[in-house]
mmCIF file of C-alpha atoms in Angstrom:
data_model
loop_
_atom_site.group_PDB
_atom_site.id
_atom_site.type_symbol
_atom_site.label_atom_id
_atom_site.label_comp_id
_atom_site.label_asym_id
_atom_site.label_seq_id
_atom_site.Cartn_x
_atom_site.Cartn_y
_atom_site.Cartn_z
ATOM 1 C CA UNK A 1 0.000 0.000 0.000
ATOM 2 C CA UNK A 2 1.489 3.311 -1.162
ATOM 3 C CA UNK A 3 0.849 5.931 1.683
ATOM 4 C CA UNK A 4 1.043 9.622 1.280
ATOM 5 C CA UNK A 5 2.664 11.862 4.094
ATOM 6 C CA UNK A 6 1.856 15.676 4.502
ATOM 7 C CA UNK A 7 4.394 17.010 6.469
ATOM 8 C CA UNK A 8 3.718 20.247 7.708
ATOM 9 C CA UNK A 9 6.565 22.594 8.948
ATOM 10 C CA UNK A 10 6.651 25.821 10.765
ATOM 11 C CA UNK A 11 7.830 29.275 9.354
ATOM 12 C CA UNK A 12 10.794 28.801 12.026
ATOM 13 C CA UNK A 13 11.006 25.436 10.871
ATOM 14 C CA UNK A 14 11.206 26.450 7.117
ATOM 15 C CA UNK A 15 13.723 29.319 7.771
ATOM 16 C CA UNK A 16 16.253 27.066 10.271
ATOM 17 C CA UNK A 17 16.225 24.359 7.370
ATOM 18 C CA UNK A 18 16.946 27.396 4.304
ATOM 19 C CA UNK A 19 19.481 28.715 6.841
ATOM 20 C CA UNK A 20 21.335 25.681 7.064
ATOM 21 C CA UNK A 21 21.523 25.071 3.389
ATOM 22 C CA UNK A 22 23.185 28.669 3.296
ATOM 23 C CA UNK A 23 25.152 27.523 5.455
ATOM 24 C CA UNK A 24 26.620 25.021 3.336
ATOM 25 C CA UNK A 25 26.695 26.514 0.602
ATOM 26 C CA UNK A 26 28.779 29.421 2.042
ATOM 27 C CA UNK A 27 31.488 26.432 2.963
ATOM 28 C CA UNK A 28 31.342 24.902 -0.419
ATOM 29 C CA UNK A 29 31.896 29.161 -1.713
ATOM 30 C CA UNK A 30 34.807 29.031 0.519
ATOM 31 C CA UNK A 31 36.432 25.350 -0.902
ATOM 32 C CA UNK A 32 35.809 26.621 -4.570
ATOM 33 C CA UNK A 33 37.977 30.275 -3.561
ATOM 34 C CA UNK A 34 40.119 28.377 -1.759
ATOM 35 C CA UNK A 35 41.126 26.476 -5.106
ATOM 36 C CA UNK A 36 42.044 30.031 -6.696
ATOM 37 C CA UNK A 37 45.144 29.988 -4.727
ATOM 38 C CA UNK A 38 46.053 27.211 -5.307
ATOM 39 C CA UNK A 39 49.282 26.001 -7.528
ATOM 40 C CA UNK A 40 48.352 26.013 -11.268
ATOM 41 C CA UNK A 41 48.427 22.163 -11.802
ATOM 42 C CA UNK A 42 45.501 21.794 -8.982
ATOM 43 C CA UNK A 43 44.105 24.488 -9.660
ATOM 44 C CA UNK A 44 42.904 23.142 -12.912
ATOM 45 C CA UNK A 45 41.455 20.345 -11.703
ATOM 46 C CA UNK A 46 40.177 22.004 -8.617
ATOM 47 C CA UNK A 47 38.311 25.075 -9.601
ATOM 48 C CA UNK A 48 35.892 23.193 -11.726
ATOM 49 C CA UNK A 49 35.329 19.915 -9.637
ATOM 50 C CA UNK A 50 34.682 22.065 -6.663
ATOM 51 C CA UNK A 51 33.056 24.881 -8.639
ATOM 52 C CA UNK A 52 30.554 22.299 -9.913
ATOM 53 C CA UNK A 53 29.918 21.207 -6.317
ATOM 54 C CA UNK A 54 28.660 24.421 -5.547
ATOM 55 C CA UNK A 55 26.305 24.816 -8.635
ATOM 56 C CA UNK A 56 25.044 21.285 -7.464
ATOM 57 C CA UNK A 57 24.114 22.256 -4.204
ATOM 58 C CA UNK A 58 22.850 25.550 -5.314
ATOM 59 C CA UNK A 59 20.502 24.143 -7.864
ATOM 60 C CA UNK A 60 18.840 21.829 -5.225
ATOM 61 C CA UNK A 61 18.752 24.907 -2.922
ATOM 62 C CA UNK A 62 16.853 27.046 -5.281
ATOM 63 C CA UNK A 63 14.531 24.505 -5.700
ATOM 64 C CA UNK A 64 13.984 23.226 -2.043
ATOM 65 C CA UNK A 65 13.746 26.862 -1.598
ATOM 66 C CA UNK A 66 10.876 27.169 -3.719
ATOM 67 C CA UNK A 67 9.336 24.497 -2.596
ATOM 68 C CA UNK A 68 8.763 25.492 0.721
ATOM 69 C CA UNK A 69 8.072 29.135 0.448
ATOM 70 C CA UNK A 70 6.678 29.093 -3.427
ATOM 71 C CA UNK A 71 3.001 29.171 -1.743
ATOM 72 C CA UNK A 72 3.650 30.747 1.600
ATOM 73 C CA UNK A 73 5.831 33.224 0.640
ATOM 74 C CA UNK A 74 3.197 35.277 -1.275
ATOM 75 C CA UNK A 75 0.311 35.638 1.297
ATOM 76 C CA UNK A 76 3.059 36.325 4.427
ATOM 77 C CA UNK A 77 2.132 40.135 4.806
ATOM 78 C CA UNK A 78 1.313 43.162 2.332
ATOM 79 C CA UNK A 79 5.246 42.618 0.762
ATOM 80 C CA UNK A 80 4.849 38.773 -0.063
ATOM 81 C CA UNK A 81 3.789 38.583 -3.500
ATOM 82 C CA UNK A 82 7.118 41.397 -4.299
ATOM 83 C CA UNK A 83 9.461 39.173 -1.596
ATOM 84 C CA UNK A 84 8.010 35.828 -4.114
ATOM 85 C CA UNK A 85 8.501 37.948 -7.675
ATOM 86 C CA UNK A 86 12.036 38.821 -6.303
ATOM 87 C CA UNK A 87 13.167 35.446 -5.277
ATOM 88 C CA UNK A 88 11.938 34.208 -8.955
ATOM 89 C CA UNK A 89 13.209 36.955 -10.563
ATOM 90 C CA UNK A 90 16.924 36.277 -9.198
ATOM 91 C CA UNK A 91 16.681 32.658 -8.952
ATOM 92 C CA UNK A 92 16.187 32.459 -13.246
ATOM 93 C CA UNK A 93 18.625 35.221 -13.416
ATOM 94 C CA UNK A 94 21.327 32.707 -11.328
ATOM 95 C CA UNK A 95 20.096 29.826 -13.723
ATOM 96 C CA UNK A 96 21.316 31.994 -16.824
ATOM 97 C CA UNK A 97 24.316 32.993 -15.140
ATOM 98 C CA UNK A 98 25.177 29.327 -13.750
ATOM 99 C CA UNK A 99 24.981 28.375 -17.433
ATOM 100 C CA UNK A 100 27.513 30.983 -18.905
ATOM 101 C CA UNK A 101 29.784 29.570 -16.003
ATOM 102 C CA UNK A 102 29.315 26.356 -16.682
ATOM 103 C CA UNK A 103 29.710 26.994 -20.544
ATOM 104 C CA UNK A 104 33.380 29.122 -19.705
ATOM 105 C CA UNK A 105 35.347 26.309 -18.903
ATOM 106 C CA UNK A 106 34.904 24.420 -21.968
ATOM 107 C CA UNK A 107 34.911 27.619 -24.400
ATOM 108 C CA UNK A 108 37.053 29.908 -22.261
ATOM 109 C CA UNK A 109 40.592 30.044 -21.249
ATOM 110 C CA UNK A 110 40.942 28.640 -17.642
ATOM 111 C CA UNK A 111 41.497 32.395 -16.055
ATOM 112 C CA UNK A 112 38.922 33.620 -17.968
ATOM 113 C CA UNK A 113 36.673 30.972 -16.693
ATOM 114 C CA UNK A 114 38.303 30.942 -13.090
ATOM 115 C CA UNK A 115 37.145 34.726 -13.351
ATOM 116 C CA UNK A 116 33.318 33.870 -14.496
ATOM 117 C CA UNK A 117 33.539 31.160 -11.826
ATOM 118 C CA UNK A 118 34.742 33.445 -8.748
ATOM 119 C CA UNK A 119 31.699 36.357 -10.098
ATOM 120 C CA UNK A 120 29.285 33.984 -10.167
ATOM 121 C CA UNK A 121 30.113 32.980 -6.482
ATOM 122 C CA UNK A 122 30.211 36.332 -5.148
ATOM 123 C CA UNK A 123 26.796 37.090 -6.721
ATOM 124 C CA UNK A 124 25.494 34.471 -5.024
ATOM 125 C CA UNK A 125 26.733 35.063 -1.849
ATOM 126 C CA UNK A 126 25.699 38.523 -1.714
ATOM 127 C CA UNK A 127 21.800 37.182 -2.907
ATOM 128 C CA UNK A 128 21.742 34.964 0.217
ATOM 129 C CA UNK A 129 22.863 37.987 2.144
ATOM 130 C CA UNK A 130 19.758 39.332 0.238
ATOM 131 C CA UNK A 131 17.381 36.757 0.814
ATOM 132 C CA UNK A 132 18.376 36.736 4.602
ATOM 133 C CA UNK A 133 17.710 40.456 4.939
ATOM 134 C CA UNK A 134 14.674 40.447 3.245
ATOM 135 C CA UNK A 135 12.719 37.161 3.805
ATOM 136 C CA UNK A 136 14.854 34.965 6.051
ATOM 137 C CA UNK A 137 14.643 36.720 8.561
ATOM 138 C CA UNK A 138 12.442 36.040 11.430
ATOM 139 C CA UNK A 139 10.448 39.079 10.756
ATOM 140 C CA UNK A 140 8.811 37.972 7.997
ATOM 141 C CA UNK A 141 9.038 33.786 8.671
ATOM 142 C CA UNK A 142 8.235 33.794 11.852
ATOM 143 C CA UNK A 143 5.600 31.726 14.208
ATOM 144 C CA UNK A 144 3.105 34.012 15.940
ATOM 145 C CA UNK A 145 0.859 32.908 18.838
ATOM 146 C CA UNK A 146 -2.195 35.049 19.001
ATOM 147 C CA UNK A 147 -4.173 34.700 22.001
ATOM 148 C CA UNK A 148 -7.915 34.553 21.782
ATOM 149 C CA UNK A 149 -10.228 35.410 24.363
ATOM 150 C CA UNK A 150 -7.668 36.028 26.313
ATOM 151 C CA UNK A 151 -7.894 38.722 29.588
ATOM 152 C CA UNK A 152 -5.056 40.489 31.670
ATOM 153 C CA UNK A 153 -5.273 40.044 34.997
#
């Protein structure tokens, strides 16, 4: 017998498990620019084996991501439906740019792809900054208890 499960999570719940995916992906950022310094031999084989690492884990992200707040996100307060257009909006933007990188290091020289590699990494660590500021934050995915009926005494 094939049994369905709804798991429901909490806003807190939601945000912890996006945070720690950050998280992660911040480490992997910081394998893939440690390979920039290193010696030009491993370097080579490096940059892209840990490079595509990254793009891995940040493809599964952007999905998991949307997953879990692709409903929510837009009924959350009077900014939702802009917070959900924005994280769409930059998410296909990342897609196009994650294929140019991925592209570089067959068509470009290694530096130049090194280069595409390390802007591409930067942008996305500055759009998680984003994303933290403006949605994972727990001002906006938070758990409210609202007390009915309830007197001061």
């Amino acid at each position: 017998m094939l049994v369905n499960e709804v798991v429901t999570l909490s806003f807190e719940e939601i945000r912890g498990i996006l945070l720690r995916e950050h998280a992660q992906l911040r480490l992997l950022a910081l394998a893939v620019e440690r390979a920039f310094h290193l010696d030009e031999a491993e370097r080579a084989l490096e940059v892209p084996k840990r490079f595509h690492a990254f793009v891995d884990a940040l493809l599964r992200h952007n999905e998991h991501e949307e997953e879990l707040l692709g409903e929510i996100l837009p009924g959350i307060d009077a900014w939702g439906e802009l917070r959900a257009l924005r994280m769409d909006d930059a998410h296909r933007e990342t897609h196009r740019e994650l294929g140019r990188a991925l592209s570089a290091f067959d068509e470009k020289t290694p530096n130049e792809s090194f280069d595409i590699a390390r802007e591409l990494v930067q942008q996305v660590l500055s759009h998680m900054d984003e994303e933290e500021e403006v949605f994972l934050n727990d001002h906006v995915l938070r758990d409210d208890v609202i007390a009915i009926g309830q007197t001061s005494g």
